[in-house]
PDB file of C-alpha atoms and ligand atoms in Angstrom:
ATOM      1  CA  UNK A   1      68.613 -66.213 -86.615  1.00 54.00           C
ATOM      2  CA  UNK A   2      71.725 -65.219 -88.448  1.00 63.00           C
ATOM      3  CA  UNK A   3      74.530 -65.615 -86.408  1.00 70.00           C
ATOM      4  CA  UNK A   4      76.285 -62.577 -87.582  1.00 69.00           C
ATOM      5  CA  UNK A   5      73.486 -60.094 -87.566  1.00 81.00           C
ATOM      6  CA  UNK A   6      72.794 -60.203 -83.121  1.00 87.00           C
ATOM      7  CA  UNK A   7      71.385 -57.143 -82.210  1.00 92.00           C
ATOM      8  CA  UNK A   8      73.737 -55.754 -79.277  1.00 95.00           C
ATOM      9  CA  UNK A   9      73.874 -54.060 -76.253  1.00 95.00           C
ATOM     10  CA  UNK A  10      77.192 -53.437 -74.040  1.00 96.00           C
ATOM     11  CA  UNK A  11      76.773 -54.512 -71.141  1.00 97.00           C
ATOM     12  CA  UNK A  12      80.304 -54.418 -69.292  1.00 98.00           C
ATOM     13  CA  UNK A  13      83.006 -52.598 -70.386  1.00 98.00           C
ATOM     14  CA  UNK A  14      86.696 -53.086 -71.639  1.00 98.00           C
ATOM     15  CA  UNK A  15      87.638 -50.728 -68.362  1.00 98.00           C
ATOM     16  CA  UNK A  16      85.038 -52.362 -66.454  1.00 98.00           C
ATOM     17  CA  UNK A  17      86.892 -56.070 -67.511  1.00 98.00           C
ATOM     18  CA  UNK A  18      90.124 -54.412 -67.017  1.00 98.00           C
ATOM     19  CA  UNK A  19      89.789 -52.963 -63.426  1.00 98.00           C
ATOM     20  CA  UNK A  20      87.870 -56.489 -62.219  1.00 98.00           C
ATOM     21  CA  UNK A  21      90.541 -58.623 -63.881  1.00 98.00           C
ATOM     22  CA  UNK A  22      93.139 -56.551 -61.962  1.00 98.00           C
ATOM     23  CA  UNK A  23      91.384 -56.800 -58.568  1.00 98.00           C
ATOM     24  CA  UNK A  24      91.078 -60.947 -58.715  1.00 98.00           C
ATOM     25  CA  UNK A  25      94.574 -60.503 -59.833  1.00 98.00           C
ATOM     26  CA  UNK A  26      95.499 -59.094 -56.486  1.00 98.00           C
ATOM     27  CA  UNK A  27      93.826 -61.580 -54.551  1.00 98.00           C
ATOM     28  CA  UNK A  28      94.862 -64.027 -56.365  1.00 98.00           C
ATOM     29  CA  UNK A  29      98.567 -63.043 -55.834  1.00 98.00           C
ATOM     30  CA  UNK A  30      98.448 -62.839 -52.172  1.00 98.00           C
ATOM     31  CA  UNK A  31      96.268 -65.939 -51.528  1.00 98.00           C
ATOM     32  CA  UNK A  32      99.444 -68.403 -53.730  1.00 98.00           C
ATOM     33  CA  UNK A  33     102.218 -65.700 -52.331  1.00 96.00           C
ATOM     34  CA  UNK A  34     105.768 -67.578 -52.804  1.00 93.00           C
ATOM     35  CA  UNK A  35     103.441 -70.987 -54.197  1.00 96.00           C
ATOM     36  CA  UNK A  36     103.943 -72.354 -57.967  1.00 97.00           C
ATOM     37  CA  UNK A  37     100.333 -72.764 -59.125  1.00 98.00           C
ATOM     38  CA  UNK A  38      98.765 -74.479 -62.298  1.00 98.00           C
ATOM     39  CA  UNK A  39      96.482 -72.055 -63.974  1.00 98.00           C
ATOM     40  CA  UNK A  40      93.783 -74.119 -65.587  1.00 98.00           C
ATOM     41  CA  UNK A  41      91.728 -72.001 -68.960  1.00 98.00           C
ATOM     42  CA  UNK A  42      88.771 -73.841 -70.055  1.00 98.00           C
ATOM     43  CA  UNK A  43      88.357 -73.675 -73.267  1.00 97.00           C
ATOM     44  CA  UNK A  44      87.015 -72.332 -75.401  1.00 96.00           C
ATOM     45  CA  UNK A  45      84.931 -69.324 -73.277  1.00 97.00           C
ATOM     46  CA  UNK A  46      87.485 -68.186 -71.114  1.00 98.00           C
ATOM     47  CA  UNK A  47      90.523 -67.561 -73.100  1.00 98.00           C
ATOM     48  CA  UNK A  48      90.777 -63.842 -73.214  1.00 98.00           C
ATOM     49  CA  UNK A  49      89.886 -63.843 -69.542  1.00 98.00           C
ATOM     50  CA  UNK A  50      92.543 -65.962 -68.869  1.00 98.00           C
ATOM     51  CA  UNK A  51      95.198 -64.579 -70.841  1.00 98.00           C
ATOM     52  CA  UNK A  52      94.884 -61.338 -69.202  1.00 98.00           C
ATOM     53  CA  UNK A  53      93.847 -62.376 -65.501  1.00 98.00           C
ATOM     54  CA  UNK A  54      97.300 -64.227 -65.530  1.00 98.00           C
ATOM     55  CA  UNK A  55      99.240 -61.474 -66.466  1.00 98.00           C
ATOM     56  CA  UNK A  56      97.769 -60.128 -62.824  1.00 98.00           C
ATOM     57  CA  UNK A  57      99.067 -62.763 -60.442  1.00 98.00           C
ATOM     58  CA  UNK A  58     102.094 -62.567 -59.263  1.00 97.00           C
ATOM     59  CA  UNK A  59     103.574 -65.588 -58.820  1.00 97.00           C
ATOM     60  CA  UNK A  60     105.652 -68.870 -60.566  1.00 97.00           C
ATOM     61  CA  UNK A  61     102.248 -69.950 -62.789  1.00 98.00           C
ATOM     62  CA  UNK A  62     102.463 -72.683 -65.479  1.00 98.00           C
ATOM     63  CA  UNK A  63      99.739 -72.586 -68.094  1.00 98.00           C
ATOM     64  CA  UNK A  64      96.960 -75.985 -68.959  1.00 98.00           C
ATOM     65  CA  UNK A  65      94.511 -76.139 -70.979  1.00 98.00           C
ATOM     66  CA  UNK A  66      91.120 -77.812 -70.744  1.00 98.00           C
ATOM     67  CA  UNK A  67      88.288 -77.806 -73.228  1.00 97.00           C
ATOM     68  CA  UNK A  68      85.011 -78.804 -72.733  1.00 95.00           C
ATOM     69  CA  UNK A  69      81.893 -77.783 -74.792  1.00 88.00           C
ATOM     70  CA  UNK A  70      77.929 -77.731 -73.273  1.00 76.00           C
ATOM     71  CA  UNK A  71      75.911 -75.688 -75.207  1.00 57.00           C
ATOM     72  CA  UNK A  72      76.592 -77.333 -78.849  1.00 50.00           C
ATOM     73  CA  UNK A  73      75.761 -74.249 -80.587  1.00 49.00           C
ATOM     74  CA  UNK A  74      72.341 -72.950 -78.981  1.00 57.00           C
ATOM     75  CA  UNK A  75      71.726 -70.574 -75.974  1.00 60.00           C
ATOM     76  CA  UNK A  76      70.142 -73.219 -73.516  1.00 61.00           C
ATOM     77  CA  UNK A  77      72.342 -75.517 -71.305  1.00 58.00           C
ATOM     78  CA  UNK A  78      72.265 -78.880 -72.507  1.00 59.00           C
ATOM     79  CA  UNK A  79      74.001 -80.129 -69.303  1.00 65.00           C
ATOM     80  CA  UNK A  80      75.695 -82.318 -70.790  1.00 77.00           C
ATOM     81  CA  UNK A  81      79.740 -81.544 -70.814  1.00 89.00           C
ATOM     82  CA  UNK A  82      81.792 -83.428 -73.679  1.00 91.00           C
ATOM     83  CA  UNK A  83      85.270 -83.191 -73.207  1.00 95.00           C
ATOM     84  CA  UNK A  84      87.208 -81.702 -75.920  1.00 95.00           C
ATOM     85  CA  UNK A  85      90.994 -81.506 -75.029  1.00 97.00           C
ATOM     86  CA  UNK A  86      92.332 -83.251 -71.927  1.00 98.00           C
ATOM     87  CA  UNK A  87      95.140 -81.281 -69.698  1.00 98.00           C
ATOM     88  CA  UNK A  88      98.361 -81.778 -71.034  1.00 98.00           C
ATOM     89  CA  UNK A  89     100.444 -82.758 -67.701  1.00 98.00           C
ATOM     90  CA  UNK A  90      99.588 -84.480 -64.609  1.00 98.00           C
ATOM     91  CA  UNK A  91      98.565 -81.778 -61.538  1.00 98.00           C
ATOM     92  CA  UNK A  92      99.059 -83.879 -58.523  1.00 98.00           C
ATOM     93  CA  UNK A  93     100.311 -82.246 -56.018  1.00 98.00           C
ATOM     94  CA  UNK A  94      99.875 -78.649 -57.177  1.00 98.00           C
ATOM     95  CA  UNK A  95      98.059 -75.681 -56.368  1.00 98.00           C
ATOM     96  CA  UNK A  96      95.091 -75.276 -59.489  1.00 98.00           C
ATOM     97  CA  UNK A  97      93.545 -72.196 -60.371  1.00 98.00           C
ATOM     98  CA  UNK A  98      90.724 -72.655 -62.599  1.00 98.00           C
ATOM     99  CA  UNK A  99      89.452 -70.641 -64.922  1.00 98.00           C
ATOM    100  CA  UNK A 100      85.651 -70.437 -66.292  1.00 98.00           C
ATOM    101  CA  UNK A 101      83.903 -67.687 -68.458  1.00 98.00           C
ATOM    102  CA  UNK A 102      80.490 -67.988 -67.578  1.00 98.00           C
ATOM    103  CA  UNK A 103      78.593 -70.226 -64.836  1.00 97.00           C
ATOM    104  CA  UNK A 104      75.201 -70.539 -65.768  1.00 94.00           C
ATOM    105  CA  UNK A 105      73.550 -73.915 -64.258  1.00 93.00           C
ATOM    106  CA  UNK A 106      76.907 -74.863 -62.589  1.00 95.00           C
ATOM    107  CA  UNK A 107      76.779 -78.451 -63.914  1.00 93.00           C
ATOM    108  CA  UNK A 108      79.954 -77.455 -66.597  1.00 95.00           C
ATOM    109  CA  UNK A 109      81.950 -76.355 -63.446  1.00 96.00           C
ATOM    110  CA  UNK A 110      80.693 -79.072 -60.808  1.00 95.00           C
ATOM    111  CA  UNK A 111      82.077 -81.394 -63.760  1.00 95.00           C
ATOM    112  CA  UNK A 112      85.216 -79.712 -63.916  1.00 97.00           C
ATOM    113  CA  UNK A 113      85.702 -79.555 -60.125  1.00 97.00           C
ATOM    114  CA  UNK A 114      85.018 -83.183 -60.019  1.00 95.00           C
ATOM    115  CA  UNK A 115      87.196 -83.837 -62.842  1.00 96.00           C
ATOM    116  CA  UNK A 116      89.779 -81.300 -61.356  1.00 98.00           C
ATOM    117  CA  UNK A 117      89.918 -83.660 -57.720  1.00 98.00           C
ATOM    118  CA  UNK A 118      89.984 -87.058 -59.484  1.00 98.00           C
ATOM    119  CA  UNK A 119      93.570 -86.009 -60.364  1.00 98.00           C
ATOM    120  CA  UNK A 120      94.757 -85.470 -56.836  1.00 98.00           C
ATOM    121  CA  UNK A 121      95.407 -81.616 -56.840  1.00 98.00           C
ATOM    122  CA  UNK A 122      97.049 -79.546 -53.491  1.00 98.00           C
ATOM    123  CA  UNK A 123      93.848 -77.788 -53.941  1.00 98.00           C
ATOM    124  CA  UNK A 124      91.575 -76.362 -56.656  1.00 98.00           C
ATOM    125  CA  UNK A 125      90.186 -72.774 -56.645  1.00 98.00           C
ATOM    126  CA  UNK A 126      87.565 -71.750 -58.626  1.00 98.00           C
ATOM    127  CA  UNK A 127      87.297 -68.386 -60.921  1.00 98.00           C
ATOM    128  CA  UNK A 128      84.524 -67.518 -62.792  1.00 98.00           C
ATOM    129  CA  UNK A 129      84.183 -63.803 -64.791  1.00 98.00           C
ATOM    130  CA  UNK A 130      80.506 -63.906 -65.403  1.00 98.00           C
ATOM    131  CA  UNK A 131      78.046 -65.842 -62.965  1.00 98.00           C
ATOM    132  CA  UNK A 132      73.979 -66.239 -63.358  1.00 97.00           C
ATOM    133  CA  UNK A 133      72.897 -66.452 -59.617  1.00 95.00           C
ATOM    134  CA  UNK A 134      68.953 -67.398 -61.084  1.00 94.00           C
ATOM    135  CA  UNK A 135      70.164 -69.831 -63.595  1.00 92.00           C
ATOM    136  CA  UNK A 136      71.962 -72.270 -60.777  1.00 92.00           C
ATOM    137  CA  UNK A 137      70.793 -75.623 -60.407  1.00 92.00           C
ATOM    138  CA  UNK A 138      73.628 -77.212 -58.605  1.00 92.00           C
ATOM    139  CA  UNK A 139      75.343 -75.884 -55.673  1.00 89.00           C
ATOM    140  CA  UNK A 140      78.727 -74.782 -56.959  1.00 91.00           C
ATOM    141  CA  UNK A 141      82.132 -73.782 -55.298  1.00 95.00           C
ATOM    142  CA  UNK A 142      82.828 -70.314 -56.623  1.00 98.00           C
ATOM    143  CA  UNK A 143      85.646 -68.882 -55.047  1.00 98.00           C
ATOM    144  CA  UNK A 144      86.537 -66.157 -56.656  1.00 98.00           C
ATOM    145  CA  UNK A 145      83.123 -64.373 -59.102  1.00 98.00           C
ATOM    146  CA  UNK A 146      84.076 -61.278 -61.424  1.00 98.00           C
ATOM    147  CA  UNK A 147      80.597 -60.098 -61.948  1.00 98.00           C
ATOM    148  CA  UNK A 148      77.334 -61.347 -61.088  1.00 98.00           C
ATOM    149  CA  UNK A 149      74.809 -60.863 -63.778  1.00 97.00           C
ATOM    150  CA  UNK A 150      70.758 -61.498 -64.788  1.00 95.00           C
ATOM    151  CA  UNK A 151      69.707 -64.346 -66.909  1.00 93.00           C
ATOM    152  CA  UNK A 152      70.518 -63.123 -70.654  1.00 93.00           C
ATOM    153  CA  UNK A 153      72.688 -64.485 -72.880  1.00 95.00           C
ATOM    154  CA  UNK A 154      76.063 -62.522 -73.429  1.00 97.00           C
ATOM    155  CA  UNK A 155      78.796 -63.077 -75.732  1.00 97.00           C
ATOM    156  CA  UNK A 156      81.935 -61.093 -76.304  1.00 98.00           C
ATOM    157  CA  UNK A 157      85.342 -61.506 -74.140  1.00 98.00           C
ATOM    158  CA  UNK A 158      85.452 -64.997 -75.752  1.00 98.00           C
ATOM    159  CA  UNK A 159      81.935 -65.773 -75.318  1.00 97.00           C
ATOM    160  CA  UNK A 160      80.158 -66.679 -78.442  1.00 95.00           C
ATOM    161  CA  UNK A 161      77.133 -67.314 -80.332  1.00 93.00           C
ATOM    162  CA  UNK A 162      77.666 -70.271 -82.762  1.00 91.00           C
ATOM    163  CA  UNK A 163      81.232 -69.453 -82.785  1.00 93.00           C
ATOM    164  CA  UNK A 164      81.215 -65.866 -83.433  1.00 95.00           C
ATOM    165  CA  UNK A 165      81.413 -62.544 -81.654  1.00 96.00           C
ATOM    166  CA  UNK A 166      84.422 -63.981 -79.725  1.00 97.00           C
ATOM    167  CA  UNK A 167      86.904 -61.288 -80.090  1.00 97.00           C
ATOM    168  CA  UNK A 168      84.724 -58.397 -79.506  1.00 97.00           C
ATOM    169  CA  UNK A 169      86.789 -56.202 -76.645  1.00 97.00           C
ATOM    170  CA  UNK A 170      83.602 -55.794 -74.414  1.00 98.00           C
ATOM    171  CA  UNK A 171      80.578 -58.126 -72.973  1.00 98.00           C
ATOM    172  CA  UNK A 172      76.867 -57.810 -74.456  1.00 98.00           C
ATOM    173  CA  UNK A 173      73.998 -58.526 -73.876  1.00 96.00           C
ATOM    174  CA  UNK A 174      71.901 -59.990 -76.787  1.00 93.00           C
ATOM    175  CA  UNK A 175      68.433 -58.553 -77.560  1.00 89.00           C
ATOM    176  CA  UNK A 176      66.872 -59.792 -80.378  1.00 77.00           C
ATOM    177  CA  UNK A 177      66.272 -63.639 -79.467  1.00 69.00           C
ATOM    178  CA  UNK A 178      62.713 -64.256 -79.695  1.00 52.00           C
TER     179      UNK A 178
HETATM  180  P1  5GP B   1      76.495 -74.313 -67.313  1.00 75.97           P
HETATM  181  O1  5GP B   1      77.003 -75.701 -67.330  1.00 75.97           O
HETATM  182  O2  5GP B   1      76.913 -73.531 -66.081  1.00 75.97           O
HETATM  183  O3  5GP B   1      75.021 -74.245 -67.540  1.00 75.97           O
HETATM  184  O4  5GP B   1      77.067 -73.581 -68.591  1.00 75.97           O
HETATM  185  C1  5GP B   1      78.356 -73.101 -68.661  1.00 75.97           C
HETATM  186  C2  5GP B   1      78.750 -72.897 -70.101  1.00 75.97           C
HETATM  187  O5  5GP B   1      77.638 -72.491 -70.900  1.00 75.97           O
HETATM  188  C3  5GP B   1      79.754 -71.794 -70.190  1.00 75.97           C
HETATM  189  O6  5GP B   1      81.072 -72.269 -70.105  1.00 75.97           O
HETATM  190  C4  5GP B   1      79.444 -71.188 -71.559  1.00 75.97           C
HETATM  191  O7  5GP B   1      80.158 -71.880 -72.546  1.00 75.97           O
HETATM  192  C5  5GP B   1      77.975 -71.450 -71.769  1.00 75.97           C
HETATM  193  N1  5GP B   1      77.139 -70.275 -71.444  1.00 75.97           N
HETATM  194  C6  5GP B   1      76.306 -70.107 -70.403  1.00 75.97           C
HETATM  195  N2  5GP B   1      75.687 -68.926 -70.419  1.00 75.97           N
HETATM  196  C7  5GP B   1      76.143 -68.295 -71.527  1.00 75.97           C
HETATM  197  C8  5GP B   1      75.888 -66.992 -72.093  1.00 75.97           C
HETATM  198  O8  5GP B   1      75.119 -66.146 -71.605  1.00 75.97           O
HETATM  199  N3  5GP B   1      76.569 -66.719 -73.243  1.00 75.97           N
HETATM  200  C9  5GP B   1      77.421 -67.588 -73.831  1.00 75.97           C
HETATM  201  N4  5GP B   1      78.038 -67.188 -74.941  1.00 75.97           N
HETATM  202  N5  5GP B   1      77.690 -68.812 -73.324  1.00 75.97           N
HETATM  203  C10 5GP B   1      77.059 -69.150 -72.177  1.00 75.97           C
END
C-alpha cells in the first residue's frame, strides 16, 4: 500500500472539529477557573488538536510536550509505548491537562496517566478528540472525549498513516486497507 495514494472518506468535519474543540474549551475553562494549569500535547497525533483546543481555555496555561510513539508505522496497536521526548519541566504540584488524539486500546494513555502521576501532579485530566469504545482493552480514565467513533482507522487532524496525511484540515476514514 502506497502511503500517499489512501483512498478517503471524510468523516468529521473542519466545523464539526471546530464547534467540539470550542465546547471542551468551555468546560475546560470553568472546571481550572482562576487555576494555572500545565497543558500536556502528546506528540506527535495530537498537535493540531492541541494547538487549537488551547486557544479555548481560558485561563494562565503553560505549554509541555510529550512524545511517545505505539504504532511504529502500521495500523494495529503494538502496545508497546516508546518514549520519544520527555516533558521539559518538572509538574509537581500543578494542575495537568493532557492531551491525546486518538484512544484506541487505552494502553498509550494508561501509560501516560501512569507516567503523568509518577511525577506528583495536583491532578491530571484526561482529553482525548477521537475514542474507539470497541477497540478498549484496558479500563481508561477519559475525562473529557471529543467524539466517539467505530473501529476504522482515521488519519487527518494530525493523525497519520506512515507519517503522512497529517495536515489535512478534516478527519477520514480510510477505505481501501485490505
Ligand atoms: P492505543 O495505545 O490506545 O491502542 O493507541 C493510541 C495511539 O495509536 C494513538 O495515539 C495513535 O497514535 C494511534 N492510533 C490509534 N488508532 C488510530 C487511527 O485510527 N489512526 C491513526 N492515524 N492512529 C491511530
Amino acid at each position: 500500500m502506497n502511503a500517499k495514494n489512501l483512498d478517503l472518506k471524510p468523516y468529521i468535519t473542519e466545523a464539526q472539529l471546530q464547534e467540539k474543540i470550542k465546547s471542551i474549551g468551555a468546560d475546560l475553562t470553568k472546571k481550572f477557573q482562576g487555576k494555572k494549569v500545565v497543558a500536556v500535547c502528546v506528540l506527535k497525533g495530537s498537535f493540531l488538536f492541541y494547538s487549537d483546543l488551547i486557544r479555548e481555555i481560558n485561563t494562565d496555561i503553560t505549554c509541555e510536550f510529550f512524545g511517545v510513539s505505539s504504532y511504529h508505522g502500521g495500523t494495529t496497536s503494538s502496545g508497546e509505548v516508546k518514549v520519544t521526548l520527555d516533558l521539559a519541566n518538572p509538574i509537581e504540584g500543578q494542575h495537568v491537562i493532557l492531551i491525546e488524539d486518538i484512544v484506541d486500546t487505552g494502553l498509550t494513555m494508561n501509560y501516560l496517566i501512569k507516567s503523568m502521576e509518577s511525577r506528583k501532579p495536583a491532578s491530571v485530566t484526561t482529553v482525548t478528540l477521537l475514542e474507539k469504545p470497541e477497540a478498549l482493552k484496558v479500563p481508561c480514565k477519559l475525562d473529557h472525549v471529543g467524539f466517539k467513533i467505530t473501529n476504522e482507522f482515521v488519519v487527518g487532524y494530525g493523525l497519520d498513516y506512515q507519517g503522512y496525511y497529517r495536515n489535512l484540515p478534516y478527519i477520514a476514514q480510510v477505505q481501501n486497507f485490505q
